[in-house]
Short mmCIF file of C-alpha atoms and ligand atoms in Angstrom, two decimals:
data_model
loop_
_atom_site.label_atom_id
_atom_site.label_comp_id
_atom_site.label_asym_id
_atom_site.label_seq_id
_atom_site.Cartn_x
_atom_site.Cartn_y
_atom_site.Cartn_z
CA MET A 1 -43.82 -146.75 -68.17
CA ARG A 2 -40.69 -146.51 -66.06
CA ALA A 3 -40.38 -143.38 -63.89
CA VAL A 4 -38.03 -140.89 -65.50
CA THR A 5 -35.92 -139.28 -62.76
CA SER A 6 -36.26 -135.53 -62.28
CA ALA A 7 -32.59 -134.92 -63.19
CA ARG A 8 -33.26 -136.02 -66.75
CA ARG A 9 -33.41 -133.57 -69.61
CA ILE A 10 -35.65 -134.69 -72.44
CA HIS A 11 -34.50 -132.79 -75.52
CA ASN A 12 -34.71 -135.67 -77.95
CA LEU A 13 -36.45 -138.94 -78.58
CA ALA A 14 -34.46 -142.14 -79.20
CA LEU A 15 -36.01 -145.25 -80.69
CA ILE A 16 -34.40 -148.57 -79.87
CA GLY A 17 -35.50 -152.09 -80.77
CA PHE A 18 -34.76 -155.10 -82.89
CA MET A 19 -34.29 -155.05 -86.68
CA GLY A 20 -37.75 -154.78 -88.23
CA SER A 21 -39.39 -153.27 -85.16
CA GLY A 22 -40.24 -150.14 -87.20
CA LYS A 23 -37.76 -147.62 -85.81
CA SER A 24 -37.13 -145.93 -89.17
CA SER A 25 -40.72 -145.68 -90.40
CA VAL A 26 -42.08 -144.69 -86.98
CA GLY A 27 -39.14 -142.35 -86.37
CA ARG A 28 -39.77 -140.40 -89.57
CA LEU A 29 -43.47 -140.03 -88.77
CA VAL A 30 -42.72 -138.86 -85.23
CA ALA A 31 -40.07 -136.40 -86.43
CA ASN A 32 -42.51 -134.93 -88.96
CA SER A 33 -45.24 -134.53 -86.37
CA LEU A 34 -42.98 -132.96 -83.75
CA HIS A 35 -41.10 -130.84 -86.32
CA PHE A 36 -37.89 -132.45 -85.09
CA ASP A 37 -34.83 -133.47 -87.14
CA TYR A 38 -34.57 -137.15 -87.94
CA LEU A 39 -31.27 -138.97 -87.51
CA ASP A 40 -30.57 -142.64 -88.19
CA THR A 41 -27.34 -143.90 -86.59
CA ASP A 42 -26.80 -146.46 -89.39
CA GLN A 43 -27.07 -143.71 -92.01
CA VAL A 44 -24.59 -141.52 -90.14
CA ILE A 45 -22.14 -144.43 -89.95
CA GLU A 46 -22.50 -145.24 -93.67
CA PHE A 47 -21.94 -141.59 -94.52
CA ARG A 48 -18.84 -141.30 -92.32
CA ALA A 49 -17.35 -144.65 -93.33
CA HIS A 50 -18.15 -144.24 -97.04
CA LYS A 51 -19.33 -147.86 -96.86
CA THR A 52 -22.58 -149.69 -96.41
CA ILE A 53 -23.24 -151.44 -93.09
CA SER A 54 -22.78 -154.78 -94.89
CA GLU A 55 -19.37 -153.68 -96.19
CA ILE A 56 -18.29 -152.56 -92.72
CA PHE A 57 -19.28 -155.93 -91.24
CA ARG A 58 -17.56 -157.82 -94.07
CA GLN A 59 -14.37 -155.76 -94.28
CA GLU A 60 -13.88 -154.53 -90.69
CA GLY A 61 -15.94 -156.95 -88.60
CA GLU A 62 -18.73 -156.45 -86.06
CA PRO A 63 -16.52 -155.02 -83.26
CA ALA A 64 -15.43 -152.20 -85.61
CA PHE A 65 -19.07 -151.49 -86.43
CA ARG A 66 -19.90 -151.32 -82.68
CA GLU A 67 -17.07 -148.81 -82.27
CA TRP A 68 -18.59 -146.67 -85.06
CA GLU A 69 -21.89 -146.82 -83.17
CA ARG A 70 -20.26 -145.82 -79.88
CA ARG A 71 -18.67 -142.76 -81.48
CA VAL A 72 -21.93 -141.65 -83.12
CA VAL A 73 -23.78 -141.96 -79.78
CA GLU A 74 -21.15 -139.76 -78.11
CA GLU A 75 -21.72 -137.07 -80.72
CA LEU A 76 -25.46 -136.97 -80.02
CA LEU A 77 -25.01 -135.40 -76.57
CA HIS A 78 -25.41 -131.85 -77.83
CA ARG A 79 -28.36 -132.41 -80.11
CA THR A 80 -31.82 -131.03 -79.42
CA LYS A 81 -35.19 -131.58 -81.10
CA THR A 82 -34.04 -134.74 -82.81
CA VAL A 83 -35.66 -138.13 -83.27
CA ILE A 84 -32.84 -140.66 -83.19
CA SER A 85 -33.39 -144.06 -84.77
CA THR A 86 -30.75 -146.52 -83.59
CA GLY A 87 -29.32 -149.74 -85.00
CA GLY A 88 -30.84 -152.84 -83.38
CA GLY A 89 -27.66 -153.82 -81.53
CA LEU A 90 -26.71 -150.35 -80.29
CA PRO A 91 -28.30 -150.65 -76.80
CA THR A 92 -26.35 -153.85 -76.06
CA ASN A 93 -23.55 -151.49 -75.08
CA GLU A 94 -24.76 -150.23 -71.68
CA ALA A 95 -22.79 -147.01 -72.10
CA ASN A 96 -24.74 -146.20 -75.28
CA LEU A 97 -28.04 -146.56 -73.49
CA ALA A 98 -26.84 -144.52 -70.49
CA SER A 99 -25.64 -141.77 -72.81
CA LEU A 100 -28.93 -141.63 -74.75
CA LYS A 101 -30.82 -141.35 -71.46
CA THR A 102 -28.98 -138.16 -70.53
CA HIS A 103 -30.72 -136.21 -73.31
CA ALA A 104 -33.50 -138.33 -74.80
CA LEU A 105 -36.60 -140.22 -73.86
CA VAL A 106 -35.70 -143.79 -74.86
CA VAL A 107 -38.58 -145.70 -76.42
CA CYS A 108 -38.29 -149.36 -77.37
CA LEU A 109 -40.45 -150.72 -80.18
CA TRP A 110 -41.34 -154.33 -79.54
CA ALA A 111 -42.58 -157.25 -81.68
CA SER A 112 -42.45 -161.04 -81.58
CA PRO A 113 -39.70 -162.93 -83.47
CA GLU A 114 -42.28 -164.18 -85.98
CA THR A 115 -43.52 -160.66 -86.76
CA LEU A 116 -39.97 -159.32 -87.01
CA PHE A 117 -39.11 -162.14 -89.40
CA GLU A 118 -42.11 -161.34 -91.62
CA ARG A 119 -41.03 -157.70 -91.75
CA VAL A 120 -37.37 -158.31 -92.63
CA ARG A 121 -37.50 -161.51 -94.70
CA THR A 122 -37.37 -159.75 -98.07
CA HIS A 123 -34.62 -157.32 -97.06
CA THR A 124 -31.00 -158.02 -97.92
CA HIS A 125 -29.06 -155.27 -96.15
CA ARG A 126 -28.80 -156.82 -92.68
CA PRO A 127 -25.59 -158.83 -92.32
CA LEU A 128 -26.61 -160.43 -89.01
CA LEU A 129 -29.60 -162.07 -90.70
CA GLU A 130 -27.69 -163.53 -93.65
CA GLU A 131 -28.16 -166.97 -92.18
CA PRO A 132 -29.66 -170.26 -93.37
CA ASP A 133 -32.33 -169.92 -90.66
CA PRO A 134 -32.93 -166.20 -90.04
CA LEU A 135 -35.93 -166.81 -87.76
CA ALA A 136 -33.78 -168.91 -85.42
CA LYS A 137 -31.16 -166.14 -85.44
CA ILE A 138 -33.82 -163.54 -84.60
CA ARG A 139 -35.04 -165.67 -81.67
CA LEU A 140 -31.50 -166.10 -80.39
CA LEU A 141 -30.50 -162.43 -80.69
CA LEU A 142 -33.79 -161.22 -79.25
CA ALA A 143 -33.35 -163.47 -76.21
CA GLU A 144 -29.80 -162.15 -75.75
CA ARG A 145 -30.91 -158.55 -76.11
CA GLU A 146 -34.22 -158.50 -74.30
CA ALA A 147 -32.72 -157.32 -71.00
CA PHE A 148 -31.13 -154.34 -72.77
CA TYR A 149 -34.29 -153.38 -74.66
CA ARG A 150 -36.27 -153.53 -71.42
CA GLN A 151 -34.13 -150.76 -69.98
CA ALA A 152 -35.93 -148.27 -72.23
CA ASP A 153 -38.11 -145.66 -70.52
CA VAL A 154 -41.11 -146.81 -72.52
CA LEU A 155 -41.87 -150.11 -74.23
CA VAL A 156 -44.34 -149.93 -77.12
CA ASN A 157 -45.86 -153.04 -78.62
CA THR A 158 -46.01 -152.75 -82.41
CA GLU A 159 -47.87 -156.01 -83.09
CA MET A 160 -50.98 -155.54 -85.24
CA ARG A 161 -50.43 -151.77 -85.32
CA SER A 162 -49.57 -149.56 -88.27
CA PRO A 163 -46.50 -147.31 -88.08
CA ARG A 164 -48.88 -144.35 -87.81
CA GLU A 165 -50.67 -145.87 -84.79
CA VAL A 166 -47.34 -146.61 -83.13
CA ALA A 167 -46.11 -143.09 -83.92
CA THR A 168 -49.19 -141.60 -82.25
CA GLN A 169 -48.48 -143.56 -79.10
CA VAL A 170 -44.81 -142.62 -79.11
CA ILE A 171 -45.67 -138.92 -79.53
CA HIS A 172 -48.10 -139.12 -76.61
CA GLN A 173 -45.41 -140.65 -74.39
CA PHE A 174 -42.93 -137.99 -75.48
CA HIS A 175 -45.31 -135.13 -74.68
CA MET A 176 -45.97 -136.55 -71.21
CA ALA A 177 -42.28 -137.03 -70.41
CA HIS A 178 -41.34 -133.67 -71.87
CA ALA A 179 -43.99 -131.83 -69.87
CA ALA A 180 -42.80 -133.51 -66.67
CA HIS A 181 -39.12 -132.69 -67.27
CA ARG A 182 -38.96 -129.16 -68.60
C1 LIG B 201 -28.05 -154.47 -86.36
C2 LIG B 201 -29.14 -153.77 -86.82
C3 LIG B 201 -29.10 -152.92 -88.02
C4 LIG B 201 -27.66 -152.43 -88.26
C5 LIG B 201 -26.72 -153.59 -88.30
C6 LIG B 201 -26.71 -154.39 -87.01
C7 LIG B 201 -28.19 -155.31 -85.14
O1 LIG B 201 -29.95 -151.79 -87.86
O2 LIG B 201 -27.27 -151.53 -87.27
O3 LIG B 201 -27.07 -154.40 -89.40
O4 LIG B 201 -27.16 -155.66 -84.53
O5 LIG B 201 -29.35 -155.61 -84.76
P1 LIG B 201 -31.57 -151.89 -87.93
O6 LIG B 201 -32.03 -152.30 -86.57
O7 LIG B 201 -31.98 -150.50 -88.27
O8 LIG B 201 -31.91 -152.87 -88.99
#
């Protein structure tokens, strides 16, 4: 675990990580256990835009989607007691990550490209994986994004672990960080 500087305030918990890393399922479990609100940045964007993520990508393009993400992250600054599940590409904007770190412990859920592929292969709502060879695309994107994901405060390996086991570990990390930064 990376040292969290003493100036940090840990009001919230943000989950980052690649598509299929388990942010939504783990995030809901963690929120229930901590009695926190649960917020999914993709859901907020779909609600605001009155469109699905796929429609935003198709009609407005990826840069417009990233701008939606940036605006949602800005709005999170005043939240407390919230588990925030983020879209897989959100931390590739350094400003998003820096902003999350001002109020949340940032936890990255990690898995290998093969495991991620197994988890997402039957899903159809992820425009970036609508490719002839989704596994190759996962490998490519993961390599591009690894340096961003590694900037999380905590990296949790989700391989061979159930969402509940991962949630337990995330909650433990949160309690430790929260106790140290009251
Ligand atoms: C994306 C991940 C998706 C969603 C969008 C783009 C990405 O969220 O934000 O399709 O760039 O990795 P999940 O990580 O929740 O699937």
